[in-house]
Amino acid sequence: MEPKLQHDPHATHAEHPNRQFDQEESSGRQVNLVTGMLIGALVGGLLTLLSSSSRQNTKQSLRGAKDSVSTLASSIKEDPSGKASQVINQVKSASSIIQEVASDVQNVYDKVNTELETVKSDASTVKDTVNETKGDLSSISNKVVEAKDVALGKEEPPAEHDASNQQANDSQSSEEKNKGEGI
């Protein structure tokens, strides 16, 4: 059994594993994350102000903000109910415009969705046609190779393509047509 040290950092870490991100000041108070971020932002802002152009831009921005706030405050002091009604009217106008935009967006969405379905359907039809055409072209290609082989004497013509068989087949098919038509 090991003796427990009074200020053992490993024992403290085992008891409180999330405390590794906290720092202690010299007075013993803990500096939390938000305070550290604020201090970092303040230091970064001060470093940025070392540039003269940044200082000038910051001064102009602060003056403009101060003037606009003071103008707004004085106009509200003069006529608070008038400003309130003006703000309400502006919000209502903006709300109606937003509703129109939402309606337009919905219409565009519906239109695109409909067109997309049409395109999917057309693409499916084109795909089926291409597959059928591939099969037909394969069959034609096989027949062309067979015709070439027959023409060169490498192969005997199939029975169905014999000239005498062809005439018999033609007469049979005309008889079947006549039976089907009731002649």
GROMACS .gro file of C-alpha atoms in nm:
model
  183
    1MET     CA    1   0.000   0.000   0.000
    2GLU     CA    2   0.140   0.336  -0.107
    3PRO     CA    3   0.117   0.641   0.114
    4LYS     CA    4  -0.111   0.915  -0.022
    5LEU     CA    5   0.075   1.238  -0.092
    6GLN     CA    6  -0.083   1.561   0.014
    7HIS     CA    7  -0.060   1.742  -0.327
    8ASP     CA    8  -0.033   1.447  -0.569
    9PRO     CA    9  -0.146   1.574  -0.916
   10HIS     CA   10  -0.224   1.219  -1.037
   11ALA     CA   11  -0.458   1.154  -0.746
   12THR     CA   12  -0.633   1.487  -0.804
   13HIS     CA   13  -0.671   1.408  -1.175
   14ALA     CA   14  -0.818   1.065  -1.097
   15GLU     CA   15  -1.076   1.220  -0.866
   16HIS     CA   16  -1.167   1.509  -1.100
   17PRO     CA   17  -1.071   1.423  -1.463
   18ASN     CA   18  -1.228   1.738  -1.617
   19ARG     CA   19  -1.028   1.973  -1.400
   20GLN     CA   20  -0.729   1.943  -1.629
   21PHE     CA   21  -0.865   2.238  -1.830
   22ASP     CA   22  -0.900   2.472  -1.532
   23GLN     CA   23  -0.614   2.692  -1.424
   24GLU     CA   24  -0.553   2.845  -1.087
   25GLU     CA   25  -0.451   3.206  -1.034
   26SER     CA   26  -0.192   3.299  -0.775
   27SER     CA   27  -0.473   3.391  -0.532
   28GLY     CA   28  -0.609   3.038  -0.560
   29ARG     CA   29  -0.931   3.124  -0.753
   30GLN     CA   30  -1.015   2.919  -1.058
   31VAL     CA   31  -1.013   3.082  -1.403
   32ASN     CA   32  -1.293   2.928  -1.605
   33LEU     CA   33  -1.318   2.892  -1.981
   34VAL     CA   34  -1.539   3.197  -2.042
   35THR     CA   35  -1.304   3.425  -1.849
   36GLY     CA   36  -1.010   3.288  -2.045
   37MET     CA   37  -1.191   3.350  -2.374
   38LEU     CA   38  -1.276   3.708  -2.276
   39ILE     CA   39  -0.917   3.777  -2.176
   40GLY     CA   40  -0.796   3.626  -2.506
   41ALA     CA   41  -1.042   3.837  -2.707
   42LEU     CA   42  -0.932   4.152  -2.522
   43VAL     CA   43  -0.564   4.078  -2.585
   44GLY     CA   44  -0.635   4.001  -2.952
   45GLY     CA   45  -0.834   4.323  -2.993
   46LEU     CA   46  -0.554   4.525  -2.835
   47LEU     CA   47  -0.297   4.364  -3.065
   48THR     CA   48  -0.515   4.445  -3.365
   49LEU     CA   49  -0.530   4.810  -3.260
   50LEU     CA   50  -0.153   4.835  -3.290
   51SER     CA   51  -0.209   4.899  -3.662
   52SER     CA   52  -0.296   5.265  -3.732
   53SER     CA   53  -0.546   5.180  -4.007
   54SER     CA   54  -0.729   4.941  -3.773
   55ARG     CA   55  -0.742   5.211  -3.507
   56GLN     CA   56  -0.888   5.463  -3.753
   57ASN     CA   57  -1.151   5.217  -3.880
   58THR     CA   58  -1.247   5.125  -3.524
   59LYS     CA   59  -1.281   5.493  -3.425
   60GLN     CA   60  -1.502   5.566  -3.726
   61SER     CA   61  -1.719   5.262  -3.660
   62LEU     CA   62  -1.762   5.355  -3.294
   63ARG     CA   63  -1.851   5.717  -3.384
   64GLY     CA   64  -2.109   5.599  -3.639
   65ALA     CA   65  -2.263   5.355  -3.391
   66LYS     CA   66  -2.272   5.626  -3.121
   67ASP     CA   67  -2.440   5.875  -3.357
   68SER     CA   68  -2.702   5.627  -3.478
   69VAL     CA   69  -2.785   5.517  -3.122
   70SER     CA   70  -2.815   5.876  -3.000
   71THR     CA   71  -3.035   5.969  -3.300
   72LEU     CA   72  -3.260   5.670  -3.239
   73ALA     CA   73  -3.281   5.744  -2.866
   74SER     CA   74  -3.376   6.108  -2.924
   75SER     CA   75  -3.642   6.020  -3.182
   76ILE     CA   76  -3.791   5.761  -2.944
   77LYS     CA   77  -3.794   6.019  -2.661
   78GLU     CA   78  -3.980   6.271  -2.882
   79ASP     CA   79  -4.255   6.033  -3.001
   80PRO     CA   80  -4.245   5.688  -2.839
   81SER     CA   81  -4.588   5.576  -2.959
   82GLY     CA   82  -4.519   5.695  -3.315
   83LYS     CA   83  -4.190   5.505  -3.326
   84ALA     CA   84  -4.359   5.197  -3.183
   85SER     CA   85  -4.631   5.207  -3.450
   86GLN     CA   86  -4.368   5.270  -3.718
   87VAL     CA   87  -4.169   4.965  -3.604
   88ILE     CA   88  -4.489   4.757  -3.591
   89ASN     CA   89  -4.580   4.862  -3.947
   90GLN     CA   90  -4.230   4.781  -4.070
   91VAL     CA   91  -4.244   4.438  -3.906
   92LYS     CA   92  -4.588   4.373  -4.060
   93SER     CA   93  -4.462   4.475  -4.405
   94ALA     CA   94  -4.155   4.258  -4.367
   95SER     CA   95  -4.374   3.971  -4.248
   96SER     CA   96  -4.601   3.991  -4.552
   97ILE     CA   97  -4.300   4.003  -4.783
   98ILE     CA   98  -4.153   3.700  -4.608
   99GLN     CA   99  -4.484   3.516  -4.652
  100GLU     CA  100  -4.482   3.597  -5.026
  101VAL     CA  101  -4.124   3.476  -5.053
  102ALA     CA  102  -4.213   3.155  -4.870
  103SER     CA  103  -4.505   3.100  -5.107
  104ASP     CA  104  -4.282   3.163  -5.409
  105VAL     CA  105  -4.020   2.923  -5.276
  106GLN     CA  106  -4.289   2.657  -5.222
  107ASN     CA  107  -4.415   2.706  -5.580
  108VAL     CA  108  -4.065   2.675  -5.721
  109TYR     CA  109  -4.006   2.364  -5.510
  110ASP     CA  110  -4.329   2.205  -5.632
  111LYS     CA  111  -4.249   2.290  -5.994
  112VAL     CA  112  -3.897   2.149  -5.970
  113ASN     CA  113  -4.029   1.837  -5.795
  114THR     CA  114  -4.286   1.780  -6.074
  115GLU     CA  115  -4.023   1.833  -6.343
  116LEU     CA  116  -3.788   1.599  -6.161
  117GLU     CA  117  -4.051   1.324  -6.160
  118THR     CA  118  -4.107   1.379  -6.534
  119VAL     CA  119  -3.733   1.361  -6.599
  120LYS     CA  120  -3.706   1.040  -6.392
  121SER     CA  121  -3.991   0.885  -6.589
  122ASP     CA  122  -3.837   0.991  -6.921
  123ALA     CA  123  -3.497   0.861  -6.815
  124SER     CA  124  -3.651   0.526  -6.723
  125THR     CA  125  -3.821   0.507  -7.064
  126VAL     CA  126  -3.498   0.598  -7.243
  127LYS     CA  127  -3.309   0.335  -7.042
  128ASP     CA  128  -3.563   0.066  -7.138
  129THR     CA  129  -3.543   0.171  -7.503
  130VAL     CA  130  -3.163   0.158  -7.496
  131ASN     CA  131  -3.168  -0.190  -7.344
  132GLU     CA  132  -3.414  -0.311  -7.611
  133THR     CA  133  -3.201  -0.154  -7.882
  134LYS     CA  134  -2.890  -0.325  -7.745
  135GLY     CA  135  -3.066  -0.661  -7.767
  136ASP     CA  136  -3.187  -0.591  -8.120
  137LEU     CA  137  -2.842  -0.475  -8.232
  138SER     CA  138  -2.684  -0.786  -8.080
  139SER     CA  139  -2.928  -1.006  -8.269
  140ILE     CA  140  -2.862  -0.816  -8.593
  141SER     CA  141  -2.488  -0.845  -8.537
  142ASN     CA  142  -2.517  -1.222  -8.491
  143LYS     CA  143  -2.723  -1.250  -8.810
  144VAL     CA  144  -2.470  -1.042  -9.005
  145VAL     CA  145  -2.185  -1.267  -8.887
  146GLU     CA  146  -2.391  -1.574  -8.979
  147ALA     CA  147  -2.466  -1.428  -9.325
  148LYS     CA  148  -2.098  -1.354  -9.378
  149ASP     CA  149  -2.002  -1.710  -9.282
  150VAL     CA  150  -2.270  -1.855  -9.514
  151ALA     CA  151  -2.162  -1.627  -9.798
  152LEU     CA  152  -1.799  -1.733  -9.757
  153GLY     CA  153  -1.898  -2.100  -9.743
  154LYS     CA  154  -1.775  -2.150  -9.388
  155GLU     CA  155  -2.116  -2.253  -9.263
  156GLU     CA  156  -2.430  -2.414  -9.398
  157PRO     CA  157  -2.735  -2.195  -9.405
  158PRO     CA  158  -2.982  -2.277  -9.128
  159ALA     CA  159  -3.288  -2.473  -9.230
  160GLU     CA  160  -3.517  -2.180  -9.172
  161HIS     CA  161  -3.318  -1.970  -9.422
  162ASP     CA  162  -3.301  -2.230  -9.701
  163ALA     CA  163  -3.465  -2.108 -10.022
  164SER     CA  164  -3.696  -2.412 -10.048
  165ASN     CA  165  -3.778  -2.399  -9.679
  166GLN     CA  166  -3.842  -2.027  -9.709
  167GLN     CA  167  -4.109  -2.084  -9.974
  168ALA     CA  168  -4.275  -2.352  -9.760
  169ASN     CA  169  -4.268  -2.125  -9.459
  170ASP     CA  170  -4.419  -1.842  -9.664
  171SER     CA  171  -4.707  -2.060  -9.781
  172GLN     CA  172  -4.767  -2.188  -9.427
  173SER     CA  173  -4.778  -1.840  -9.283
  174SER     CA  174  -5.025  -1.725  -9.552
  175GLU     CA  175  -5.249  -2.026  -9.475
  176GLU     CA  176  -5.239  -1.939  -9.102
  177LYS     CA  177  -5.332  -1.581  -9.182
  178ASN     CA  178  -5.627  -1.696  -9.389
  179LYS     CA  179  -5.749  -1.922  -9.106
  180GLY     CA  180  -5.718  -1.639  -8.858
  181GLU     CA  181  -5.919  -1.406  -9.080
  182GLY     CA  182  -6.184  -1.674  -9.142
  183ILE     CA  183  -6.128  -1.699  -9.519
   0.00000   0.00000   0.00000
